[in-house]
Short mmCIF file of C-alpha atoms in Angstrom, two decimals:
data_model
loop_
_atom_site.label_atom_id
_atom_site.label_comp_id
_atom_site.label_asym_id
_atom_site.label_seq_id
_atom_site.Cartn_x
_atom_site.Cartn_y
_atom_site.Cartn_z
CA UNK B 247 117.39 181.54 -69.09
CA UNK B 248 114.91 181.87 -71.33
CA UNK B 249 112.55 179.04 -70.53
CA UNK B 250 112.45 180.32 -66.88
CA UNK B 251 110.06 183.37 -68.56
CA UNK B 252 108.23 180.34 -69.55
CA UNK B 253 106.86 180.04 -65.65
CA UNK B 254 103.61 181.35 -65.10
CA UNK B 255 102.74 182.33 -61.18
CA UNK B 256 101.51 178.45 -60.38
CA UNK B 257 104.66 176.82 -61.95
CA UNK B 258 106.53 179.28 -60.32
CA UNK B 259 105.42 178.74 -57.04
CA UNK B 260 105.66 175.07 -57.55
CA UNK B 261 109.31 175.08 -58.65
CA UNK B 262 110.04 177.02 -55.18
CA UNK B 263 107.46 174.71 -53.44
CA UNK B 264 110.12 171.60 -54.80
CA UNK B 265 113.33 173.38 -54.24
CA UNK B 266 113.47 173.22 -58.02
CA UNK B 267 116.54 174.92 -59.13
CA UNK B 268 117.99 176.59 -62.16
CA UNK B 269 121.01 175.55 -64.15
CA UNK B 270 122.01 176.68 -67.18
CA UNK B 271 124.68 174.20 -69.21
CA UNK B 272 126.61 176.31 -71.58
CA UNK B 273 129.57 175.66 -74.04
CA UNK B 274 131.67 178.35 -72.90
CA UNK B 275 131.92 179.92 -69.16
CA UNK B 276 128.83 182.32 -68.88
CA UNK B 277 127.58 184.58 -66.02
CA UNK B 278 124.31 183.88 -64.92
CA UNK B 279 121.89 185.92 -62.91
CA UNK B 280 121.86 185.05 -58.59
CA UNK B 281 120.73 181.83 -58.02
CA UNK B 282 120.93 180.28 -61.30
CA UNK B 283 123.90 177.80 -61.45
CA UNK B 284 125.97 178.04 -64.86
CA UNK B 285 127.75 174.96 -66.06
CA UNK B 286 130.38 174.73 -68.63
CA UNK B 287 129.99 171.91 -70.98
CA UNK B 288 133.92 170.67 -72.63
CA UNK B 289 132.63 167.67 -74.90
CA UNK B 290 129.05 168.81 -75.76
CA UNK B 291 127.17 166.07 -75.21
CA UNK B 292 124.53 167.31 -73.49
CA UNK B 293 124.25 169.85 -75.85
CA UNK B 294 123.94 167.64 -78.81
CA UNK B 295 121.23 165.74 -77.27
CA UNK B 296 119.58 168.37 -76.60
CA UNK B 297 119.49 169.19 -80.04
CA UNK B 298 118.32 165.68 -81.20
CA UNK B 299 115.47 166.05 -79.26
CA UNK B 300 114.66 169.79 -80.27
CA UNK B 301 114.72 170.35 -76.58
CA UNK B 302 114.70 173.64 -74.61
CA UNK B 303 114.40 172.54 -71.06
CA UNK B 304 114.52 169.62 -69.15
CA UNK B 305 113.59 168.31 -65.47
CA UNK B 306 116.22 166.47 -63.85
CA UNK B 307 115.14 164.39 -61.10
CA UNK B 308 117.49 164.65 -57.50
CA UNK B 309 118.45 161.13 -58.52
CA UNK B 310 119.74 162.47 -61.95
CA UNK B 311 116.68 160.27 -64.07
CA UNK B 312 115.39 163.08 -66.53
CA UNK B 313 111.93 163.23 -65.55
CA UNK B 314 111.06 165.49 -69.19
CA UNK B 315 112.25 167.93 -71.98
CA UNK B 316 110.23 170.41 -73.08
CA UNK B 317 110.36 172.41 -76.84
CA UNK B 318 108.91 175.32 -75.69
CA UNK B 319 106.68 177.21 -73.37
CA UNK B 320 103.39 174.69 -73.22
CA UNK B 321 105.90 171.89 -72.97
CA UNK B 322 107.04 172.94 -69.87
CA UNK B 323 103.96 174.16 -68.28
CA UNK B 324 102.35 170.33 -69.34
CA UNK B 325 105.31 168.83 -68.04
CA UNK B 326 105.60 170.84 -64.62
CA UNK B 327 101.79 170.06 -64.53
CA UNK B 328 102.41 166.28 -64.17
CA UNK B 329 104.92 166.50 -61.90
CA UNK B 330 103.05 168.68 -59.23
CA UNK B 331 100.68 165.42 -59.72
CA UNK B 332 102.96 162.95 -59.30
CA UNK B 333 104.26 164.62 -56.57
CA UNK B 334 101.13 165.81 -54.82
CA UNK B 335 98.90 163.40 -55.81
CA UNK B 336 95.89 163.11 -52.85
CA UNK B 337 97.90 165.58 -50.55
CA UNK B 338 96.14 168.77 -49.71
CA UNK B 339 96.86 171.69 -52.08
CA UNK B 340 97.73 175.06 -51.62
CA UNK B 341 95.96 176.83 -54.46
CA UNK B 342 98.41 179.27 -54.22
CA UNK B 343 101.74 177.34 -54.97
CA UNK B 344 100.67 174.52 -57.20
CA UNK B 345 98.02 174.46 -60.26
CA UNK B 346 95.06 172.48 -60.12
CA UNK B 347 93.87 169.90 -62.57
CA UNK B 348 90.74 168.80 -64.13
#
């Protein structure tokens, strides 16, 4: 839960703008805050590959393609900056709920 401190107001706004939502994957069965959805992980996989990759967080697409991992708190703010452009790209923007870009 610690990357989701990693969310500044315009990467906040975006994630709710997306219906983003939070899961945490863990290797034993954890509580997690309201509206975060904990996983248990049985055969850590997932968490070894996160660990290959020195990853912190990643974006998960709805069709389950990993759109990104990010190592730490710039990662994700770079990588939730591309995907408000790839998602927005020439649609009108709401200053308020998703960054703009040079």
């Amino acid at each position: 839960l610690e990357t989701r401190e990693w969310f500044d107001a315009a990467s906040a706004g975006l994630w709710k703008r997306i219906g983003g939502r939070d899961v945490v994957v863990a290797t034993q069965a954890e509580r997690a805050p309201q509206g975060v959805l904990s996983v248990r992980e049985r055969d850590g996989v997932f968490g070894r590959w996160l660990h290959a990759l020195g990853a912190r967080a990643v974006i998960v697409r709805p069709d389950r393609y990993v759109f990104g991992i990010a190592r730490d708190a710039a990662g994700l703010q770079a990588l939730l900056v591309q995907l408000g452009d790839a998602l927005f790209a020439g649609l009108p923007v709401d200053n308020d709920t998703v960054p703009a870009h040079a």
